[in-house]
């Protein structure tokens, strides 16, 4: 059952909306041309990925509009099990995770032993990189902090395709697809995950309930901790498919506040210079408007 939002929910009926009615078996909120998923993206069935208790807040599309970007947002209140979505259709659409995949990837690296600790130095393989700061040896901790894809490509080659596939299935991560390129599947596809699915994965990591050692889960939690202040803790990891060119940008993680946990995932279209920087700022404003983070 979808709860009505307190703001204005956009509803457009037409061929697209009627198709959404057929796909989701419920009212299509905000399923117009502006809210359509990217071409070729896979839409996950609502019955599989959004459980009963969904609040559609398409009034908050105004936050994306004000920032000059197009995207979606999903928030899971772990205590109430309620999911809040902004652009429901896109929030259920699987997209390439890019560097947001560094979260499970770091855990796989530790579990398989190909990286002994987050402070083990990962050597640069000498290939030219789009960002000069990636062209150097660095620890996994540093690679996550600056979102160094090259370092994790080295790690992926150590893990190998067979173990990558096994861990994707073990974590039930997105569509669990690796294709044949062990060092590109999370950057170009075929691996894809929706914003709603990201909130479910982050929920299990926040509670240390993934099928992996609790010690390694605590380590990965620490690696993505952004801040702790004013009575809350914020954990998050960014992603940017096709960086530094146009692509999908991510910001996914969770907030711990007043004894409660809220997991979230934002994705948006990075089209022009400056859009990537809006991943965190738009996410923070949405979290504030939803009373998850304190007002600035």
CSV table of C-alpha atoms in Angstrom, one decimal:
chain,number,residue,atom,x,y,z
A,1,UNK,CA,0.0,0.0,0.0
A,2,UNK,CA,1.4,3.4,-1.0
A,3,UNK,CA,0.9,6.2,1.6
A,4,UNK,CA,0.1,9.6,0.1
A,5,UNK,CA,2.8,12.1,0.4
A,6,UNK,CA,2.5,15.4,2.2
A,7,UNK,CA,3.5,17.3,-0.9
A,8,UNK,CA,2.4,17.2,-4.5
A,9,UNK,CA,2.8,13.8,-6.2
A,10,UNK,CA,3.1,14.0,-10.0
A,11,UNK,CA,0.8,11.6,-11.8
A,12,UNK,CA,0.6,11.5,-15.5
A,13,UNK,CA,-1.6,9.0,-17.3
A,14,UNK,CA,-0.7,7.9,-20.8
A,15,UNK,CA,1.1,5.0,-22.5
A,16,UNK,CA,4.1,5.2,-20.1
A,17,UNK,CA,1.9,5.4,-17.0
A,18,UNK,CA,-0.4,2.6,-18.1
A,19,UNK,CA,2.6,0.4,-18.8
A,20,UNK,CA,3.8,1.2,-15.3
A,21,UNK,CA,0.4,0.2,-13.9
A,22,UNK,CA,0.8,-3.1,-15.6
A,23,UNK,CA,4.4,-3.6,-14.4
A,24,UNK,CA,3.9,-2.6,-10.8
A,25,UNK,CA,0.3,-3.6,-10.2
A,26,UNK,CA,-0.3,-0.4,-8.4
A,27,UNK,CA,-0.7,3.3,-9.0
A,28,UNK,CA,2.1,4.9,-11.1
A,29,UNK,CA,3.3,7.9,-9.2
A,30,UNK,CA,5.6,10.3,-11.1
A,31,UNK,CA,6.0,8.0,-14.1
A,32,UNK,CA,6.2,10.6,-16.8
A,33,UNK,CA,8.8,11.5,-19.4
A,34,UNK,CA,10.9,13.4,-16.8
A,35,UNK,CA,10.8,10.4,-14.4
A,36,UNK,CA,11.5,7.7,-16.9
A,37,UNK,CA,14.6,5.5,-16.2
A,38,UNK,CA,17.6,5.7,-18.5
A,39,UNK,CA,17.2,3.9,-21.8
A,40,UNK,CA,18.1,0.3,-21.6
A,41,UNK,CA,18.0,0.2,-17.8
A,42,UNK,CA,16.4,-2.8,-16.1
A,43,UNK,CA,13.4,-2.1,-13.9
A,44,UNK,CA,13.1,-4.3,-10.9
A,45,UNK,CA,9.6,-5.7,-10.1
A,46,UNK,CA,8.1,-3.7,-7.2
A,47,UNK,CA,6.8,-6.9,-5.6
A,48,UNK,CA,10.4,-8.1,-5.4
A,49,UNK,CA,12.2,-5.0,-4.2
A,50,UNK,CA,9.8,-2.6,-2.5
A,51,UNK,CA,7.9,-4.2,0.4
A,52,UNK,CA,4.6,-3.0,1.7
A,53,UNK,CA,4.9,0.4,3.4
A,54,UNK,CA,6.0,2.8,0.7
A,55,UNK,CA,5.8,6.6,0.8
A,56,UNK,CA,6.1,8.4,-2.5
A,57,UNK,CA,7.6,11.9,-2.1
A,58,UNK,CA,7.7,13.3,-5.5
A,59,UNK,CA,7.3,16.7,-4.1
A,60,UNK,CA,11.0,16.3,-3.3
A,61,UNK,CA,11.8,16.2,-7.0
A,62,UNK,CA,12.0,20.0,-6.4
A,63,UNK,CA,15.4,19.4,-4.7
A,64,UNK,CA,16.8,17.8,-7.8
A,65,UNK,CA,15.2,20.5,-10.0
A,66,UNK,CA,16.7,23.2,-7.9
A,67,UNK,CA,20.2,21.6,-8.3
A,68,UNK,CA,19.7,21.3,-12.0
A,69,UNK,CA,19.9,17.5,-12.1
A,70,UNK,CA,17.7,14.5,-12.7
A,71,UNK,CA,17.7,11.6,-10.3
A,72,UNK,CA,16.0,9.5,-7.7
A,73,UNK,CA,16.3,8.7,-4.0
A,74,UNK,CA,15.3,5.8,-1.7
A,75,UNK,CA,15.3,5.8,2.1
A,76,UNK,CA,14.6,2.8,4.4
A,77,UNK,CA,13.6,3.4,8.0
A,78,UNK,CA,15.0,0.1,9.4
A,79,UNK,CA,12.8,0.3,12.5
A,80,UNK,CA,9.4,0.9,10.8
A,81,UNK,CA,10.4,-0.9,7.6
A,82,UNK,CA,8.9,2.0,5.6
A,83,UNK,CA,10.6,2.9,2.3
A,84,UNK,CA,10.4,6.5,1.1
A,85,UNK,CA,11.1,7.0,-2.6
A,86,UNK,CA,11.5,10.1,-4.8
A,87,UNK,CA,10.7,9.1,-8.4
A,88,UNK,CA,9.5,5.5,-7.6
A,89,UNK,CA,10.2,4.1,-11.1
A,90,UNK,CA,13.8,5.2,-11.3
A,91,UNK,CA,14.4,4.2,-7.6
A,92,UNK,CA,13.6,0.7,-8.7
A,93,UNK,CA,15.7,0.8,-11.8
A,94,UNK,CA,19.0,-1.1,-11.8
A,95,UNK,CA,22.0,1.0,-12.9
A,96,UNK,CA,25.7,0.4,-12.9
A,97,UNK,CA,27.0,0.9,-9.4
A,98,UNK,CA,30.4,2.3,-10.3
A,99,UNK,CA,32.5,3.1,-7.2
A,100,UNK,CA,29.6,2.6,-4.8
A,101,UNK,CA,30.5,-1.1,-5.4
A,102,UNK,CA,33.7,-0.4,-3.5
A,103,UNK,CA,31.8,-1.1,-0.3
A,104,UNK,CA,31.0,-4.8,-1.0
A,105,UNK,CA,34.2,-5.1,-3.0
A,106,UNK,CA,36.4,-4.1,0.0
A,107,UNK,CA,34.6,-6.7,2.1
A,108,UNK,CA,35.2,-9.4,-0.6
A,109,UNK,CA,38.9,-8.4,-0.7
A,110,UNK,CA,39.3,-8.9,3.0
A,111,UNK,CA,37.2,-12.1,3.1
A,112,UNK,CA,39.2,-13.7,0.3
A,113,UNK,CA,42.5,-12.5,1.8
A,114,UNK,CA,43.7,-10.8,-1.4
A,115,UNK,CA,44.1,-7.7,0.8
A,116,UNK,CA,45.3,-8.4,4.3
A,117,UNK,CA,44.2,-5.1,5.9
A,118,UNK,CA,42.8,-1.8,4.8
A,119,UNK,CA,46.3,-0.3,5.2
A,120,UNK,CA,48.0,-2.8,2.8
A,121,UNK,CA,49.5,-0.9,-0.1
A,122,UNK,CA,48.0,-1.6,-3.5
A,123,UNK,CA,50.5,-0.9,-6.3
A,124,UNK,CA,49.5,1.2,-9.3
A,125,UNK,CA,49.7,-1.0,-12.4
A,126,UNK,CA,51.2,1.7,-14.5
A,127,UNK,CA,48.2,2.3,-16.8
A,128,UNK,CA,47.2,5.9,-17.6
A,129,UNK,CA,44.3,7.1,-15.5
A,130,UNK,CA,41.7,9.9,-15.9
A,131,UNK,CA,42.8,11.4,-12.6
A,132,UNK,CA,46.5,12.0,-11.8
A,133,UNK,CA,46.0,11.1,-8.1
A,134,UNK,CA,45.1,7.6,-9.1
A,135,UNK,CA,48.5,7.1,-10.7
A,136,UNK,CA,50.3,6.0,-7.6
A,137,UNK,CA,50.6,3.2,-5.0
A,138,UNK,CA,48.1,3.6,-2.2
A,139,UNK,CA,46.4,1.7,0.6
A,140,UNK,CA,42.9,0.3,0.2
A,141,UNK,CA,41.8,2.9,2.8
A,142,UNK,CA,43.1,5.7,0.7
A,143,UNK,CA,41.7,4.2,-2.5
A,144,UNK,CA,38.2,4.3,-0.9
A,145,UNK,CA,38.7,7.8,0.3
A,146,UNK,CA,39.6,9.2,-3.1
A,147,UNK,CA,37.5,6.6,-5.0
A,148,UNK,CA,40.4,5.2,-6.9
A,149,UNK,CA,39.0,2.8,-9.5
A,150,UNK,CA,42.4,1.7,-10.7
A,151,UNK,CA,43.4,0.3,-7.3
A,152,UNK,CA,40.2,-1.8,-7.1
A,153,UNK,CA,40.8,-3.1,-10.6
A,154,UNK,CA,44.1,-4.5,-9.3
A,155,UNK,CA,42.2,-6.0,-6.4
A,156,UNK,CA,39.5,-7.5,-8.7
A,157,UNK,CA,42.1,-9.3,-10.8
A,158,UNK,CA,43.5,-10.8,-7.6
A,159,UNK,CA,40.0,-12.0,-6.6
A,160,UNK,CA,39.2,-13.5,-10.0
A,161,UNK,CA,35.9,-13.9,-11.8
A,162,UNK,CA,34.8,-17.1,-10.1
A,163,UNK,CA,35.1,-15.7,-6.6
A,164,UNK,CA,33.6,-12.3,-7.7
A,165,UNK,CA,30.5,-14.2,-8.9
A,166,UNK,CA,30.3,-16.3,-5.8
A,167,UNK,CA,30.3,-13.3,-3.5
A,168,UNK,CA,27.8,-11.3,-5.6
A,169,UNK,CA,25.4,-14.2,-5.1
A,170,UNK,CA,26.3,-14.6,-1.5
A,171,UNK,CA,25.5,-10.9,-0.9
A,172,UNK,CA,22.5,-11.0,-3.3
A,173,UNK,CA,23.9,-7.8,-4.7
A,174,UNK,CA,21.8,-6.3,-7.6
A,175,UNK,CA,21.6,-8.5,-10.7
A,176,UNK,CA,24.7,-10.4,-9.6
A,177,UNK,CA,26.2,-10.3,-13.1
A,178,UNK,CA,30.0,-10.0,-13.8
A,179,UNK,CA,30.2,-10.8,-17.5
A,180,UNK,CA,33.7,-11.7,-18.6
A,181,UNK,CA,35.8,-8.7,-17.7
A,182,UNK,CA,36.9,-9.1,-14.1
A,183,UNK,CA,38.2,-5.5,-13.8
A,184,UNK,CA,35.3,-3.7,-15.5
A,185,UNK,CA,32.0,-5.3,-14.5
A,186,UNK,CA,31.0,-2.8,-11.9
A,187,UNK,CA,32.3,0.2,-13.9
A,188,UNK,CA,30.6,-0.6,-17.3
A,189,UNK,CA,28.2,-3.3,-16.4
A,190,UNK,CA,26.7,-5.9,-16.7
A,191,UNK,CA,26.5,-5.5,-12.8
A,192,UNK,CA,23.6,-3.3,-11.9
A,193,UNK,CA,21.7,-2.4,-8.8
A,194,UNK,CA,18.7,-0.2,-7.9
A,195,UNK,CA,18.6,2.5,-5.3
A,196,UNK,CA,16.1,0.5,-3.3
A,197,UNK,CA,18.3,-2.6,-3.5
A,198,UNK,CA,21.2,-0.4,-2.3
A,199,UNK,CA,19.3,0.5,0.9
A,200,UNK,CA,18.7,-3.3,1.6
A,201,UNK,CA,22.4,-4.1,1.2
A,202,UNK,CA,23.4,-1.1,3.4
A,203,UNK,CA,20.9,-2.2,6.0
A,204,UNK,CA,22.7,-5.6,6.4
A,205,UNK,CA,26.1,-4.0,6.5
A,206,UNK,CA,25.0,-1.4,9.1
A,207,UNK,CA,23.8,-4.3,11.3
A,208,UNK,CA,26.8,-6.5,10.4
A,209,UNK,CA,24.4,-9.2,9.1
A,210,UNK,CA,26.1,-9.9,5.8
A,211,UNK,CA,27.5,-13.4,5.3
A,212,UNK,CA,31.0,-12.4,6.2
A,213,UNK,CA,33.1,-12.0,9.3
A,214,UNK,CA,31.9,-9.3,11.7
A,215,UNK,CA,35.4,-8.0,12.0
A,216,UNK,CA,35.7,-7.3,8.3
A,217,UNK,CA,32.2,-5.8,8.3
A,218,UNK,CA,33.3,-3.4,11.1
A,219,UNK,CA,36.4,-2.5,9.1
A,220,UNK,CA,34.4,-1.7,6.0
A,221,UNK,CA,32.0,0.4,8.0
A,222,UNK,CA,34.9,2.4,9.4
A,223,UNK,CA,36.3,2.9,5.9
A,224,UNK,CA,33.1,4.7,4.7
A,225,UNK,CA,32.4,6.7,7.8
A,226,UNK,CA,31.9,10.3,6.8
A,227,UNK,CA,31.3,12.1,10.1
A,228,UNK,CA,30.1,11.8,13.6
A,229,UNK,CA,28.6,14.9,15.3
A,230,UNK,CA,25.4,16.5,16.7
A,231,UNK,CA,24.2,13.1,17.9
A,232,UNK,CA,24.4,11.2,14.6
A,233,UNK,CA,26.8,9.1,12.5
A,234,UNK,CA,26.9,9.3,8.7
A,235,UNK,CA,28.3,6.5,6.5
A,236,UNK,CA,28.4,6.9,2.7
A,237,UNK,CA,30.2,6.0,-0.5
A,238,UNK,CA,30.0,7.8,-3.8
A,239,UNK,CA,30.1,6.4,-7.3
A,240,UNK,CA,30.4,7.8,-10.8
A,241,UNK,CA,30.0,5.7,-13.9
A,242,UNK,CA,32.2,6.8,-16.8
A,243,UNK,CA,34.1,9.4,-14.7
A,244,UNK,CA,35.1,12.0,-15.7
A,245,UNK,CA,32.5,11.9,-18.5
A,246,UNK,CA,28.7,11.9,-18.4
A,247,UNK,CA,27.2,8.9,-16.5
A,248,UNK,CA,25.4,7.9,-13.4
A,249,UNK,CA,26.4,9.3,-10.0
A,250,UNK,CA,25.7,7.6,-6.7
A,251,UNK,CA,25.7,8.4,-3.0
A,252,UNK,CA,24.7,5.5,-0.8
A,253,UNK,CA,25.0,4.7,2.9
A,254,UNK,CA,23.2,5.1,6.2
A,255,UNK,CA,22.6,7.4,9.2
A,256,UNK,CA,22.6,6.3,12.8
A,257,UNK,CA,20.7,8.7,15.0
A,258,UNK,CA,18.8,8.4,18.3
A,259,UNK,CA,19.2,4.7,18.3
A,260,UNK,CA,17.7,4.3,14.8
A,261,UNK,CA,19.2,3.4,11.5
A,262,UNK,CA,18.1,4.9,8.1
A,263,UNK,CA,19.7,3.6,5.0
A,264,UNK,CA,19.6,5.6,1.8
A,265,UNK,CA,20.7,5.7,-1.9
A,266,UNK,CA,20.7,8.5,-4.4
A,267,UNK,CA,21.5,8.3,-8.0
A,268,UNK,CA,21.5,11.1,-10.6
A,269,UNK,CA,22.6,11.8,-14.1
A,270,UNK,CA,26.0,13.5,-14.3
A,271,UNK,CA,25.8,15.5,-17.5
A,272,UNK,CA,28.0,18.5,-17.1
A,273,UNK,CA,30.8,19.8,-14.9
A,274,UNK,CA,29.7,20.3,-11.3
A,275,UNK,CA,26.9,17.7,-11.4
A,276,UNK,CA,29.1,15.0,-9.6
A,277,UNK,CA,29.6,17.4,-6.7
A,278,UNK,CA,25.8,17.5,-6.2
A,279,UNK,CA,25.5,13.8,-5.2
A,280,UNK,CA,26.4,14.5,-1.6
A,281,UNK,CA,24.7,18.0,-1.4
A,282,UNK,CA,21.4,16.8,-2.8
A,283,UNK,CA,21.5,13.7,-0.6
A,284,UNK,CA,22.1,15.7,2.5
A,285,UNK,CA,19.3,18.1,1.7
A,286,UNK,CA,16.9,15.2,1.2
A,287,UNK,CA,18.0,13.6,4.4
A,288,UNK,CA,17.4,16.9,6.2
A,289,UNK,CA,14.0,17.4,4.7
A,290,UNK,CA,13.0,13.8,5.7
A,291,UNK,CA,14.2,14.6,9.3
A,292,UNK,CA,17.0,12.0,9.2
A,293,UNK,CA,19.8,14.6,9.5
A,294,UNK,CA,19.4,17.7,11.6
A,295,UNK,CA,18.8,20.9,9.7
A,296,UNK,CA,21.9,22.8,8.7
